[in-house]
Coordinates of C-alpha atoms in Angstrom, one line a residue:
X167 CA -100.4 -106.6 -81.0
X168 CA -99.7 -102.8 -80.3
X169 CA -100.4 -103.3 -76.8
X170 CA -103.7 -100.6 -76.6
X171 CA -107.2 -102.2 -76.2
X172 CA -110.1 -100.0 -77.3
X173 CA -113.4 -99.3 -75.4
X174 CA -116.6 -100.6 -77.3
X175 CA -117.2 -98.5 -79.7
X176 CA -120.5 -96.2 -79.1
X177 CA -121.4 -92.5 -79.5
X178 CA -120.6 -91.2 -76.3
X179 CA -116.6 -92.4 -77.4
X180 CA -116.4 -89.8 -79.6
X181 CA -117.6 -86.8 -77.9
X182 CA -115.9 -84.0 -75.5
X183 CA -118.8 -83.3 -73.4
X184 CA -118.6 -87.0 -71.8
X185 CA -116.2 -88.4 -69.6
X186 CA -116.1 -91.3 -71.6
X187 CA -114.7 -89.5 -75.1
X188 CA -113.2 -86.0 -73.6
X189 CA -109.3 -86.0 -73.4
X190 CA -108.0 -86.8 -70.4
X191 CA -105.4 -84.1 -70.3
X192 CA -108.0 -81.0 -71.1
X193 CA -111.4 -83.0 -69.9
X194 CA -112.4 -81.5 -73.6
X195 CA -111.3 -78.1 -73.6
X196 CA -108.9 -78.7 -76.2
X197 CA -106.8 -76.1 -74.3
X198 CA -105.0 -76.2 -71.1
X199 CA -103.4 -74.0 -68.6
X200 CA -99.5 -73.9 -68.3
X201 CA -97.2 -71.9 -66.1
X202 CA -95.1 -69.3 -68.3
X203 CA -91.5 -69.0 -67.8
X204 CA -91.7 -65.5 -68.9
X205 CA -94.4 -64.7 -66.4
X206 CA -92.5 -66.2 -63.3
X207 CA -89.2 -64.5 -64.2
X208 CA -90.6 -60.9 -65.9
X209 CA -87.2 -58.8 -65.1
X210 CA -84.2 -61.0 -65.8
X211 CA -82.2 -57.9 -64.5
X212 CA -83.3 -59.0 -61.0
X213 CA -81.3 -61.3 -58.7
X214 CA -83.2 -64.1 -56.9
X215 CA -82.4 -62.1 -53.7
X216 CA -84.2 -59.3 -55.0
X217 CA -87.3 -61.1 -56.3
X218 CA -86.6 -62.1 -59.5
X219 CA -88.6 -65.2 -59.2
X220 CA -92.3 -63.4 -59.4
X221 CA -94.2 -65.5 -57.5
X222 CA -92.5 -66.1 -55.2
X223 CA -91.6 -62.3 -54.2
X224 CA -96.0 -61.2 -54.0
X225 CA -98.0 -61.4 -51.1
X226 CA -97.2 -64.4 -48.4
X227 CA -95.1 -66.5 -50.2
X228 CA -92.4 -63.6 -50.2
X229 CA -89.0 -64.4 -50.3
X230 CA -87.5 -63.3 -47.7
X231 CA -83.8 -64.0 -46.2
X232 CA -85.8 -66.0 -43.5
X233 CA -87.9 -68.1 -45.6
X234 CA -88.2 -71.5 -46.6
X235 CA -88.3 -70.6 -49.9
X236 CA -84.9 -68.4 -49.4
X237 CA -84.0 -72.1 -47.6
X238 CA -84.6 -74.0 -50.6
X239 CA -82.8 -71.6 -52.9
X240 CA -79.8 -71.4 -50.6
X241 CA -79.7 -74.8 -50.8
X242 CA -80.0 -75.5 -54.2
X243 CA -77.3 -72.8 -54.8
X244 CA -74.7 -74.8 -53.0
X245 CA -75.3 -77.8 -54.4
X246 CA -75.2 -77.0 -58.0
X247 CA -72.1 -73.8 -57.6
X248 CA -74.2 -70.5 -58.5
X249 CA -74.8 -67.1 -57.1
X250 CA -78.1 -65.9 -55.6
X251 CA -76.7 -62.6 -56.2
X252 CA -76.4 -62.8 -60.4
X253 CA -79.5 -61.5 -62.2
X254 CA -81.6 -64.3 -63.3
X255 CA -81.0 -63.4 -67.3
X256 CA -76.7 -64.1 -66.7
X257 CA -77.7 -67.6 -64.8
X258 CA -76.8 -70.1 -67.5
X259 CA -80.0 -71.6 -69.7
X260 CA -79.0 -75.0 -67.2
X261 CA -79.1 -73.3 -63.9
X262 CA -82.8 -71.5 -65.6
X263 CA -84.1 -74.7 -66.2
X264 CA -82.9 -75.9 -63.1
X265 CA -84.9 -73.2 -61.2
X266 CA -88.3 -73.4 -63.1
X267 CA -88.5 -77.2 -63.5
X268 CA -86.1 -78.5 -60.5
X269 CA -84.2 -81.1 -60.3
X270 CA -84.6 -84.8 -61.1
X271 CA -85.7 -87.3 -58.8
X272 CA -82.6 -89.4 -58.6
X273 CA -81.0 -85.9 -58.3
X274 CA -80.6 -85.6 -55.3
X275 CA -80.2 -88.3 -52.6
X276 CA -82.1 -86.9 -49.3
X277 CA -85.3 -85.2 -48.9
X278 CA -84.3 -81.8 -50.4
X279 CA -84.7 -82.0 -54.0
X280 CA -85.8 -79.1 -55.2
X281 CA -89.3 -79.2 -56.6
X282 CA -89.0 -76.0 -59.3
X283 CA -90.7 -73.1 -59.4
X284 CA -93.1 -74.3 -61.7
X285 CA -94.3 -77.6 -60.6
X286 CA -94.7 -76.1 -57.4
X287 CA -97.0 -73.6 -59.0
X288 CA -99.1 -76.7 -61.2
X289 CA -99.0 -78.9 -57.8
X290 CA -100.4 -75.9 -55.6
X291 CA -102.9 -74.7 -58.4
X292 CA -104.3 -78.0 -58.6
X293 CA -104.0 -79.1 -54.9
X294 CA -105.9 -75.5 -53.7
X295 CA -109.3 -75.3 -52.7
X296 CA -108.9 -71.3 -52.3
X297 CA -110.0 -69.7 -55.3
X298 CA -107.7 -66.6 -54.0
X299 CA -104.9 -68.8 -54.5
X300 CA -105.6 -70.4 -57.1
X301 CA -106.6 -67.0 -59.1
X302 CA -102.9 -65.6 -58.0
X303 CA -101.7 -68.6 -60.1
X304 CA -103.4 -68.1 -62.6
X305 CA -101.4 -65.0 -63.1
X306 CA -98.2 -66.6 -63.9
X307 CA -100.0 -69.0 -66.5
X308 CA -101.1 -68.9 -70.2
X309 CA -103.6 -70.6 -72.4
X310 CA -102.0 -73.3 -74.5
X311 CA -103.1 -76.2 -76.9
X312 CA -103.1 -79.5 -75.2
X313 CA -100.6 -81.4 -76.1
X314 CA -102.2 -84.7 -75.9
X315 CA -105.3 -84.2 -78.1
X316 CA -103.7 -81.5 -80.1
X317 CA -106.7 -79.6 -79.3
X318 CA -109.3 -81.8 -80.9
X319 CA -110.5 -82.2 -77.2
X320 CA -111.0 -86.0 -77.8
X321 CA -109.4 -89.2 -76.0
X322 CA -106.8 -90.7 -78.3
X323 CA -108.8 -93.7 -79.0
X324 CA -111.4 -91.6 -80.2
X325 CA -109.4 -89.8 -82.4
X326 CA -108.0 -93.3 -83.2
X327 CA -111.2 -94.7 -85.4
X328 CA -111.4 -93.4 -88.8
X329 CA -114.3 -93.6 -91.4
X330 CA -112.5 -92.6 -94.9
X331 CA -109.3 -91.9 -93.2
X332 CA -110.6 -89.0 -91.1
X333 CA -111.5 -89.2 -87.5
X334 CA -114.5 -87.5 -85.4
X335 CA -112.6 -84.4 -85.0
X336 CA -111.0 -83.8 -88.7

């Protein structure tokens, strides 16, 4: 009746180090990485013109008046009414969120929503098969507990069978 069918139940269900019973999320780590809004804007004194958006301003993908991410920005400036030239710390907390998590996808209607600083950073990570890149990434991200196992690094329906109300992890 709740709408969620369970696997047969066998060992290999309830443990991390198999496919079958590691969390989806973490694949068993209990942990996963996540982009740090801290890390990606360090000095909110910094306009975007001057590089306040960290990783975005090293290497290759600087941002440069000529760039497409300078394009993007330019862009996104116009159609939501705020400065490039404001340091990233006076942009309002919606404009913020609006940088590192972008805009929604009925948003916008043509081909130039912004994406946001950090699902472009998850999507790259994840899409890279350079471990250069994916290493300068890595820098703008931080350890956290997975929020879909809580960190007990099982699937849900693991964690969802209980012998004297605990389950495999508790």
């Amino acid at each position: 009746t709740c709408g969620i069918s369970l696997p047969e139940v066998e060992p290999r269900l309830f443990s991390f180090n198999s496919p079958y019973g590691a969390c989806p999320k973490c694949t068993g780590l209990g942990t996963v990485l996540d982009v740090e809004p801290e890390l990606v804007f360090p000095n909110p004194t910094l306009t975007l013109g001057e590089g306040a958006i960290q990783p975005w301003s090293r290497a290759s993908h600087r941002v440069g008046r000529q760039s497409w991410y300078w394009w993007m920005l330019e862009e996104l400036s116009k159609r939501h009414k705020f400065s490039l030239d404001v340091p990233v710390g006076k942009l309002s907390a919606k404009i913020r969120e609006l940088l590192l998590y972008g805009e929604p996808e009925d948003d916008t209607e043509n081909s130039d929503r912004f994406e946001g600083i950090i699902p472009n950073l998850m999507r790259r990570w994840k899409e890279t098969d350079s471990e250069w890149t994916r290493a300068e990434i890595e820098r703008y991200m931080i350890e956290r507990e997975c929020t879909a196992c809580r960190g007990a690094r099982i699937k849900p329906e693991a964690a969802a069978v209980r012998i004297e109300g605990k389950n495999i992890s508790e």
